[in-house]
Short mmCIF file of C-alpha atoms and ligand atoms in Angstrom, two decimals:
data_model
loop_
_atom_site.label_atom_id
_atom_site.label_comp_id
_atom_site.label_asym_id
_atom_site.label_seq_id
_atom_site.Cartn_x
_atom_site.Cartn_y
_atom_site.Cartn_z
CA MET O 1 0.06 -0.22 -0.12
CA TYR O 2 2.91 2.54 1.44
CA GLU O 3 4.79 1.91 -2.39
CA GLY O 4 1.59 1.77 -4.86
CA SER O 5 0.57 5.20 -3.17
CA PRO O 6 -0.47 7.66 -6.36
CA TYR O 7 1.58 10.44 -4.89
CA LEU O 8 4.73 7.92 -5.80
CA ARG O 9 3.23 7.84 -9.27
CA HIS O 10 3.36 11.75 -9.13
CA LEU O 11 6.85 12.19 -7.81
CA LYS O 12 7.67 10.35 -10.60
CA ARG O 13 6.50 13.02 -12.96
CA PHE O 14 7.43 15.83 -10.76
CA GLN O 15 11.18 15.18 -10.84
CA LYS O 16 10.94 15.46 -14.88
CA THR O 17 8.48 18.47 -14.55
CA GLN O 18 10.61 20.37 -12.43
CA TYR O 19 13.52 20.48 -15.30
CA ALA O 20 10.80 20.93 -18.11
CA ASP O 21 10.78 24.14 -20.23
CA ARG O 22 9.23 26.74 -18.56
CA ASP O 23 7.22 28.02 -21.31
CA GLU O 24 5.82 24.13 -21.37
CA MET O 25 5.04 24.33 -17.67
CA LEU O 26 3.06 27.81 -18.20
CA LYS O 27 1.28 26.08 -21.31
CA TRP O 28 -0.20 23.12 -18.79
CA GLN O 29 -0.57 25.24 -16.41
CA TRP O 30 -3.00 27.18 -18.28
CA GLU O 31 -4.89 24.07 -19.37
CA LYS O 32 -5.54 23.10 -15.70
CA LEU O 33 -6.67 26.64 -14.63
CA SER O 34 -9.02 26.84 -17.68
CA GLY O 35 -10.48 23.31 -16.15
CA VAL O 36 -10.70 24.38 -12.91
CA PHE O 37 -12.32 28.08 -13.60
CA ARG O 38 -14.74 26.31 -15.99
CA HIS O 39 -15.81 23.79 -13.20
CA ALA O 40 -15.79 26.43 -10.18
CA VAL O 41 -18.06 28.00 -12.65
CA ALA O 42 -20.50 25.31 -13.24
CA ASN O 43 -20.24 23.57 -10.09
CA THR O 44 -20.17 26.06 -7.34
CA ALA O 45 -22.97 28.29 -6.47
CA PHE O 46 -20.15 30.96 -5.28
CA TYR O 47 -17.97 31.39 -8.21
CA ALA O 48 -20.97 30.98 -10.57
CA GLU O 49 -21.77 33.87 -9.18
CA LYS O 50 -18.56 35.84 -8.46
CA TYR O 51 -17.15 35.25 -12.12
CA GLN O 52 -21.04 35.75 -13.71
CA ASP O 53 -19.39 38.18 -16.40
CA ARG O 54 -16.18 36.87 -16.29
CA ARG O 55 -14.11 35.05 -19.62
CA LEU O 56 -10.90 33.48 -19.05
CA GLU O 57 -9.42 33.53 -22.29
CA SER O 58 -5.86 34.71 -21.51
CA TRP O 59 -3.39 35.06 -18.38
CA ASP O 60 -4.29 38.46 -18.45
CA ASP O 61 -7.76 37.97 -18.09
CA PHE O 62 -6.64 35.77 -15.40
CA ALA O 63 -5.08 38.56 -13.43
CA GLY O 64 -8.29 40.84 -13.91
CA LEU O 65 -10.00 38.14 -11.59
CA PRO O 66 -11.39 39.05 -8.25
CA LEU O 67 -8.87 38.27 -5.36
CA LEU O 68 -10.34 35.05 -3.03
CA THR O 69 -10.27 36.48 0.58
CA LYS O 70 -10.31 34.87 3.88
CA ASP O 71 -13.98 36.66 4.97
CA GLU O 72 -15.44 35.01 1.52
CA ILE O 73 -14.00 31.65 2.62
CA ARG O 74 -15.21 31.63 6.22
CA SER O 75 -18.94 33.09 5.02
CA ARG O 76 -19.52 31.52 1.65
CA GLY O 77 -17.45 27.80 2.12
CA ARG O 78 -20.23 26.13 1.88
CA ASP O 79 -20.95 27.18 -1.63
CA MET O 80 -17.27 26.52 -2.87
CA ILE O 81 -18.04 23.38 -2.33
CA ALA O 82 -18.37 21.53 -5.57
CA ARG O 83 -21.30 19.69 -6.67
CA GLY O 84 -20.99 16.28 -6.46
CA HIS O 85 -18.22 16.12 -3.94
CA ASP O 86 -19.00 15.17 0.12
CA LYS O 87 -17.67 17.19 2.51
CA SER O 88 -17.63 13.47 5.12
CA SER O 89 -15.55 11.97 2.13
CA LEU O 90 -13.24 15.14 2.07
CA PHE O 91 -9.91 16.26 4.20
CA ARG O 92 -10.50 19.38 6.36
CA MET O 93 -7.52 21.83 6.70
CA LYS O 94 -8.58 24.23 9.46
CA THR O 95 -5.94 27.46 9.73
CA SER O 96 -5.54 29.15 13.10
CA GLY O 97 -6.03 32.24 11.73
CA SER O 98 -3.97 35.37 12.92
CA THR O 99 -7.07 36.68 14.21
CA GLY O 100 -8.65 34.10 16.16
CA VAL O 101 -10.88 33.72 13.70
CA SER O 102 -10.22 30.24 12.08
CA LEU O 103 -10.55 29.33 8.52
CA GLU O 104 -11.84 26.06 6.84
CA LEU O 105 -11.13 24.60 3.70
CA PHE O 106 -11.68 20.92 1.86
CA MET O 107 -9.54 18.96 0.04
CA ASP O 108 -10.04 15.93 -1.95
CA GLU O 109 -7.99 12.72 -1.83
CA ASP O 110 -6.81 13.37 -5.23
CA SER O 111 -5.50 16.93 -4.77
CA LEU O 112 -3.91 15.38 -1.52
CA GLN O 113 -1.84 12.79 -3.40
CA TRP O 114 -0.60 15.42 -5.65
CA LYS O 115 0.61 17.78 -3.34
CA ARG O 116 2.00 14.71 -0.99
CA GLY O 117 4.15 14.32 -4.10
CA CYS O 118 5.23 17.61 -4.55
CA THR O 119 6.11 17.73 -0.80
CA VAL O 120 8.40 14.51 -1.36
CA ARG O 121 9.93 15.95 -4.10
CA HIS O 122 11.15 19.43 -2.35
CA ASP O 123 12.35 17.37 0.94
CA MET O 124 14.30 15.29 -1.52
CA TRP O 125 16.19 18.58 -2.57
CA THR O 126 18.10 18.41 1.49
CA GLY O 127 19.44 15.00 0.52
CA TRP O 128 16.62 13.35 2.55
CA ARG O 129 15.52 10.02 0.88
CA LEU O 130 11.82 8.29 0.87
CA GLY O 131 12.28 5.50 3.65
CA GLU O 132 14.74 7.71 6.37
CA ARG O 133 14.16 9.20 9.39
CA VAL O 134 13.26 12.77 10.02
CA GLY O 135 13.64 15.04 13.10
CA ALA O 136 10.49 16.82 13.15
CA ILE O 137 10.41 19.78 15.32
CA TRP O 138 7.15 21.20 14.60
CA GLY O 139 3.44 22.30 16.65
CA ASN O 140 2.04 20.29 18.99
CA PRO O 141 1.54 16.84 18.03
CA GLU O 142 -2.26 16.77 19.34
CA GLN O 143 -3.41 19.54 17.26
CA TYR O 144 -2.52 18.00 13.91
CA ALA O 145 -5.83 18.48 11.82
CA ASP O 146 -7.19 15.18 10.01
CA TRP O 147 -5.49 15.15 7.21
CA ARG O 148 -1.79 15.51 9.08
CA SER O 149 -2.89 12.60 11.24
CA TRP O 150 -3.96 11.02 7.93
CA LEU O 151 -0.49 11.64 6.37
CA ARG O 152 1.44 10.74 9.58
CA ASN O 153 -0.26 7.01 9.77
CA LEU O 154 0.18 6.76 6.51
CA LEU O 155 3.81 8.22 5.42
CA LEU O 156 5.25 10.17 8.00
CA ILE O 157 5.76 6.98 10.30
CA ARG O 158 9.51 7.44 10.14
CA HIS O 159 8.85 11.42 11.62
CA ILE O 160 10.84 11.68 15.33
CA PRO O 161 8.24 14.41 16.55
CA LEU O 162 9.22 16.99 19.25
CA ASP O 163 6.39 18.89 20.76
CA THR O 164 7.29 22.68 20.76
CA LEU O 165 4.84 23.74 22.81
CA LYS O 166 7.13 21.71 25.63
CA MET O 167 10.46 23.06 24.96
CA ASP O 168 11.98 23.15 28.09
CA ASP O 169 15.88 21.70 28.66
CA GLY O 170 15.16 18.81 29.87
CA VAL O 171 12.58 17.84 26.73
CA MET O 172 15.50 18.91 24.40
CA ASP O 173 18.05 17.23 26.47
CA ARG O 174 15.72 14.02 25.92
CA TYR O 175 15.17 14.84 22.18
CA HIS O 176 18.88 15.16 21.71
CA ASP O 177 18.90 11.40 22.79
CA THR O 178 16.74 10.00 20.24
CA LEU O 179 17.65 11.74 17.63
CA LEU O 180 21.31 10.67 18.54
CA LYS O 181 19.83 6.92 18.73
CA LYS O 182 17.52 6.85 15.36
CA GLN O 183 19.96 9.13 13.17
CA PRO O 184 17.25 11.07 11.08
CA THR O 185 19.18 12.58 7.99
CA ALA O 186 17.15 15.29 7.85
CA LEU O 187 15.19 18.06 10.47
CA PHE O 188 12.25 19.44 9.84
CA GLY O 189 10.20 22.23 11.49
CA HIS O 190 9.63 25.93 12.27
CA ALA O 191 12.13 28.19 11.98
CA HIS O 192 12.58 29.43 15.55
CA SER O 193 11.79 26.30 17.19
CA LEU O 194 14.80 24.73 14.94
CA TYR O 195 16.81 27.17 15.93
CA LEU O 196 15.95 27.11 19.83
CA PHE O 197 17.13 23.77 19.66
CA ALA O 198 20.10 24.19 17.78
CA LYS O 199 20.81 27.16 20.38
CA PHE O 200 20.54 24.30 23.12
CA CYS O 201 22.87 21.66 21.42
CA GLU O 202 25.07 24.21 21.25
CA ALA O 203 25.29 25.72 25.05
CA LYS O 204 25.31 21.92 26.01
CA GLY O 205 28.41 21.26 23.33
CA TYR O 206 26.37 18.96 21.55
CA ASP O 207 28.01 18.46 17.94
CA ASP O 208 27.35 15.05 17.28
CA ILE O 209 23.60 15.80 15.20
CA ARG O 210 24.82 15.12 11.56
CA PRO O 211 21.54 15.75 9.27
CA LYS O 212 22.20 16.35 5.15
CA GLY O 213 19.64 18.92 5.26
CA ILE O 214 17.89 21.40 7.60
CA ILE O 215 13.81 22.36 6.15
CA SER O 216 12.59 25.20 8.17
CA THR O 217 9.16 25.08 7.35
CA ALA O 218 7.93 28.85 8.77
CA MET O 219 7.93 31.21 6.23
CA VAL O 220 10.37 33.54 8.27
CA LEU O 221 13.49 32.34 8.55
CA HIS O 222 16.21 35.19 9.88
CA ASP O 223 19.57 35.28 8.51
CA PHE O 224 21.11 34.75 11.81
CA GLU O 225 19.25 31.38 12.39
CA ARG O 226 20.20 29.86 9.21
CA THR O 227 23.91 30.70 10.28
CA VAL O 228 23.25 28.89 13.76
CA LEU O 229 21.35 25.60 12.38
CA GLU O 230 24.35 25.62 9.53
CA ARG O 231 27.15 25.46 12.50
CA VAL O 232 25.30 23.43 14.79
CA PHE O 233 24.19 20.58 12.20
CA HIS O 234 26.88 21.69 9.65
CA CYS O 235 24.41 21.08 7.08
CA GLY O 236 22.58 23.27 4.46
CA VAL O 237 19.18 24.95 5.76
CA PHE O 238 16.58 24.97 3.13
CA ASN O 239 13.43 27.48 3.44
CA ARG O 240 10.23 26.55 2.87
CA TYR O 241 6.98 28.44 2.71
CA GLY O 242 3.16 26.94 2.15
CA CYS O 243 -0.62 26.70 4.14
CA GLU O 244 -3.00 24.41 5.30
CA GLU O 245 -4.87 25.50 2.93
CA VAL O 246 -2.90 24.80 -0.46
CA SER O 247 0.36 22.86 0.88
CA LEU O 248 3.71 23.40 -0.62
CA ILE O 249 4.11 27.32 -2.03
CA GLY O 250 7.97 27.54 -2.29
CA SER O 251 10.96 25.76 -1.37
CA GLU O 252 14.56 26.35 -1.90
CA CYS O 253 16.70 24.30 -3.34
CA GLU O 254 20.76 23.55 -3.04
CA ALA O 255 21.75 26.78 -4.77
CA HIS O 256 19.78 28.44 -1.62
CA ARG O 257 19.07 31.89 -4.31
CA GLY O 258 15.17 31.54 -3.34
CA LEU O 259 12.43 29.27 -3.21
CA HIS O 260 11.06 27.63 -6.14
CA VAL O 261 7.47 28.07 -6.76
CA ASN O 262 5.77 24.87 -6.85
CA MET O 263 4.48 25.10 -10.41
CA ASP O 264 3.27 21.32 -10.40
CA THR O 265 -0.03 22.22 -8.20
CA LEU O 266 -0.39 26.10 -8.00
CA VAL O 267 0.04 28.98 -10.03
CA VAL O 268 1.86 31.72 -7.76
CA GLU O 269 1.46 35.38 -8.18
CA VAL O 270 2.69 38.45 -6.14
CA VAL O 271 -0.19 41.33 -6.57
CA ASP O 272 -0.49 45.08 -5.80
CA ALA O 273 -3.63 46.60 -3.45
CA GLU O 274 -5.67 46.17 -6.77
CA GLY O 275 -4.75 42.83 -7.20
CA ARG O 276 -2.96 42.94 -10.17
CA PRO O 277 0.40 41.55 -10.38
CA VAL O 278 3.53 43.88 -9.31
CA PRO O 279 6.37 44.31 -11.90
CA GLU O 280 9.14 41.39 -11.25
CA GLY O 281 11.20 42.03 -8.43
CA GLU O 282 8.17 44.37 -6.18
CA ALA O 283 7.23 43.17 -3.00
CA GLY O 284 3.55 42.36 -3.19
CA ALA O 285 0.66 40.03 -1.90
CA ILE O 286 1.26 36.42 -2.08
CA VAL O 287 -2.07 35.16 -4.23
CA VAL O 288 -2.51 31.54 -5.29
CA THR O 289 -4.70 29.59 -7.57
CA ASP O 290 -4.57 25.31 -6.51
CA LEU O 291 -4.99 23.56 -9.85
CA THR O 292 -5.48 20.07 -8.31
CA ASN O 293 -8.37 20.47 -5.79
CA MET O 294 -11.64 20.16 -7.66
CA ALA O 295 -13.58 19.58 -4.50
CA MET O 296 -13.24 23.28 -3.21
CA PRO O 297 -11.79 25.15 -5.72
CA VAL O 298 -9.20 28.09 -4.43
CA ILE O 299 -8.73 30.70 -7.35
CA ARG O 300 -6.45 33.68 -6.98
CA TYR O 301 -6.30 33.06 -3.16
CA LYS O 302 -4.84 36.17 -0.86
CA VAL O 303 -2.78 33.93 1.46
CA GLY O 304 -2.35 37.30 3.56
CA ASP O 305 2.04 37.49 3.34
CA VAL O 306 4.01 39.25 1.29
CA GLY O 307 6.65 38.40 -1.18
CA VAL O 308 8.46 39.01 -3.84
CA LEU O 309 8.76 37.13 -7.27
CA SER O 310 11.79 36.71 -9.55
CA ASN O 311 11.56 35.56 -13.34
CA GLU O 312 15.78 34.74 -13.30
CA PHE O 313 16.49 31.21 -13.60
CA CYS O 314 18.62 29.26 -10.57
CA PRO O 315 21.80 28.02 -11.30
CA CYS O 316 20.45 24.63 -10.21
CA GLY O 317 18.67 23.94 -13.58
CA ARG O 318 15.08 23.71 -12.57
CA THR O 319 13.08 26.17 -13.89
CA ALA O 320 10.08 27.18 -11.78
CA PRO O 321 10.39 30.90 -10.93
CA LEU O 322 11.73 31.98 -7.38
CA ILE O 323 10.35 33.67 -4.64
CA THR O 324 13.07 35.58 -3.61
CA SER O 325 11.93 37.60 -0.30
CA LEU O 326 9.41 36.38 2.19
CA GLN O 327 8.71 39.64 4.24
CA GLY O 328 6.41 38.48 6.75
CA ARG O 329 2.31 38.36 6.71
CA ILE O 330 0.60 41.60 5.63
CA ALA O 331 -1.05 41.85 8.76
CA ASP O 332 2.74 41.99 10.73
CA TYR O 333 3.92 45.15 9.21
CA VAL O 334 4.35 48.62 11.99
CA THR O 335 2.79 51.40 10.43
CA LEU O 336 5.40 55.05 11.00
CA ALA O 337 4.37 58.24 12.07
CA ASP O 338 4.93 58.92 8.83
CA GLY O 339 2.35 56.81 7.12
CA SER O 340 4.93 54.17 5.62
CA TYR O 341 5.23 50.39 6.50
CA VAL O 342 8.18 48.30 8.01
CA SER O 343 7.99 44.61 7.73
CA GLY O 344 7.99 43.28 10.98
CA ILE O 345 10.57 40.58 10.49
CA SER O 346 13.15 43.39 9.57
CA LEU O 347 12.30 44.45 12.84
CA THR O 348 12.56 41.82 14.88
CA GLU O 349 15.82 40.98 12.52
CA ASN O 350 17.20 44.06 13.53
CA PHE O 351 16.51 44.33 17.07
CA HIS O 352 17.84 40.57 17.89
CA MET O 353 20.95 41.60 16.14
CA GLY O 354 21.54 44.79 18.09
CA LEU O 355 20.73 43.37 21.68
CA PRO O 356 22.78 40.26 22.76
CA GLY O 357 20.43 40.56 26.22
CA VAL O 358 17.62 39.32 24.06
CA LYS O 359 16.98 35.89 23.48
CA GLN O 360 13.65 36.17 21.68
CA LEU O 361 11.50 39.18 20.58
CA GLN O 362 7.69 40.02 19.84
CA ILE O 363 6.76 43.61 18.94
CA ILE O 364 3.09 44.73 19.37
CA GLN O 365 1.91 47.90 17.22
CA GLU O 366 -1.02 48.97 19.85
CA GLU O 367 -1.47 52.38 18.42
CA LEU O 368 0.28 54.43 15.81
CA ASP O 369 2.70 56.09 18.62
CA ARG O 370 2.89 53.24 21.15
CA LEU O 371 4.81 49.65 20.63
CA THR O 372 4.93 46.63 23.29
CA PHE O 373 8.16 44.98 23.41
CA ARG O 374 7.74 41.43 24.55
CA ILE O 375 10.81 40.30 25.48
CA VAL O 376 12.47 37.03 26.75
CA PRO O 377 15.80 37.99 28.07
CA ALA O 378 18.66 35.96 27.33
CA GLY O 379 19.81 36.20 31.66
CA ALA O 380 19.14 38.53 34.04
CA TRP O 381 17.74 41.90 32.04
CA SER O 382 19.62 44.67 33.08
CA GLU O 383 19.86 48.51 32.86
CA LYS O 384 22.37 48.06 30.21
CA ASP O 385 20.06 46.00 28.46
CA ALA O 386 17.08 48.50 28.79
CA ALA O 387 19.38 51.16 27.85
CA GLU O 388 20.34 49.52 24.33
CA LEU O 389 16.56 48.90 23.89
CA GLU O 390 15.61 52.92 24.35
CA GLY O 391 18.23 53.22 22.21
CA LEU O 392 17.55 50.99 19.33
CA ILE O 393 13.58 52.51 19.57
CA ARG O 394 14.76 56.13 19.42
CA LYS O 395 17.03 54.83 16.20
CA ARG O 396 14.12 52.94 14.18
CA PHE O 397 11.37 55.28 15.54
CA GLY O 398 12.24 58.11 16.63
CA GLU O 399 11.57 60.28 19.79
CA THR O 400 8.24 60.24 19.85
CA MET O 401 7.34 56.97 19.88
CA CYS O 402 5.72 55.44 23.58
CA TYR O 403 6.70 52.10 24.31
CA ASP O 404 6.27 49.09 26.87
CA VAL O 405 8.65 46.41 28.01
CA GLU O 406 6.95 43.21 28.69
CA LEU O 407 9.53 40.74 30.22
CA VAL O 408 8.17 37.11 29.75
CA ASP O 409 9.46 33.46 30.03
CA SER O 410 8.51 32.32 26.53
CA ILE O 411 6.67 33.51 23.94
CA GLN O 412 3.43 31.65 22.60
CA SER O 413 2.84 29.86 19.54
CA GLU O 414 0.48 29.99 17.79
CA ASP O 415 -1.90 26.83 17.64
CA SER O 416 0.03 25.93 14.23
CA GLY O 417 3.71 26.14 15.92
CA LYS O 418 4.43 29.52 14.15
CA TYR O 419 5.49 31.97 15.92
CA ARG O 420 4.71 35.61 15.06
CA PHE O 421 7.42 38.24 15.23
CA CYS O 422 5.02 41.21 15.26
CA ILE O 423 1.58 42.15 15.58
CA SER O 424 -0.34 44.83 14.58
CA LYS O 425 -3.28 45.96 15.91
CA LEU O 426 -4.19 48.65 13.56
CA GLY O 427 -6.32 46.79 10.82
CA GLU O 428 -3.81 49.33 8.23
CA GLN O 429 -2.31 47.40 5.79
CA PRO O 430 0.48 47.59 3.03
CA PHE O 431 -1.07 45.48 0.58
ZN1 ZN Z 501 17.17 26.24 -8.06
#
C-alpha cells in the first residue's frame, strides 16, 4: 500500500517537470487553470456568482479576476464546495487564523496525493531519501488536523516528533538523545523552534547531530537563525513556504537563491492592492490558485503574506521562478508616524542583532505611537539592556514613539506552531 500510493507516481512525474521548459509548464498550467475555472463556475454557487460576467481566455483575463479573501471563505465556504463532493469524504484543512478566527477548507484525496508528491520531491532536495528518518520539530502533535493524522499514519511514520509547545531543557535533552539513537537524515520544523533547539545543543556542547539537510517550514527564517543552524548541524538549511489551505507554495533548492514556486500544483502570483501582478522584483501580496483541488476550488486566494517574485533562472537547473524574499504577514507590518510601513521581520531581525540581552522578541503595535516589546531575556535583564533597547527604539522609531516592555519566560506560539514576530492592532495594511 505504501509503495503503491498515487503520490509516488506523481513524484516520478514531478522529478522530470522540475527541469521542464518553463513555457511548456506555463502551457500545461493554462490547461489545468482553464479546467478549474470552468469546473468552479459550473459546479459551485459561489464562483457562478463571483465570475458570472467573467471570461478566462488569457493570462491577462486571469490577472483581472477578483481575489478570493479569507472572509469569503469564512462566510461562503459552504457554497465553494463543488457539486458531487460530500464534505464527509473530504479532508478538512483548518487554519488557526491570525485574528483568532479559524478558516476551514476542504480538499479531495486526489489533490492531497498531488501535494504529497510535491512535498516529497522538495524534501529530497535536501539529500533526504524516502524511508529515511526525519526529526520533526513542529507544533503540538495533539493538534494535528485530520489530514495530518492521515499523513502521519500512512507516510510520516518515520518522523521523530518534538512537541514545540513544551520545549524546556529537559525535553530538548531527551530529544537530542533520541535523535542520536535514531539518526535522522533531515531535520524539519518551524524556524524559531529549530533555532531554539540548535542554540540548546550549542550551549550543551552537543556536536553530534548530523542530518543531510534542514527544512525550515515557517515562512520566516532569519539570516541569524540560518547561520546558527548551519554551524550547529553542519549542513544546509532549506527554507520552505506554504499554508494549510494549499500546502507547499515554494521551497529552496541547494543553490539557496530563493524558493522555487510549486508550479506543479499552484499558480503563484504577487499582486498590488488592486489585485494586479506587481512588476518583477517588487514586493506585493502573495496570491495562489490551486490547480488540483476540484472539491473546493481555490482561485486567486490572497494568503495574507508578502513576498517578491523573480523570473530569473536558478543555477540549479530547475525552471520554476523564485520567491526571492518573504517579508511576513501583511498584518505584521508596523506603521510609522509618516504613514510608511516596516515589515515585522526586518524589525525583529534588527532588534535581535542589536541587542545581545534579548533571546526572543515580539513587537506589538497597540496604537500608531505606542508599541509593546515582549522580550524573553537571555539572562538577567539589566539597566544596560534597557538602555540599549531605548537607543534602538529611538533610532528606528524616533523620539515620539511610546513603548512598554514586558519581560516574559516564553512567547507563545500559535496553534500552528508558528510564532509571530510582530502583531499590528491598527488594522491598516500595506497591500
Ligand atoms: Zn534552484
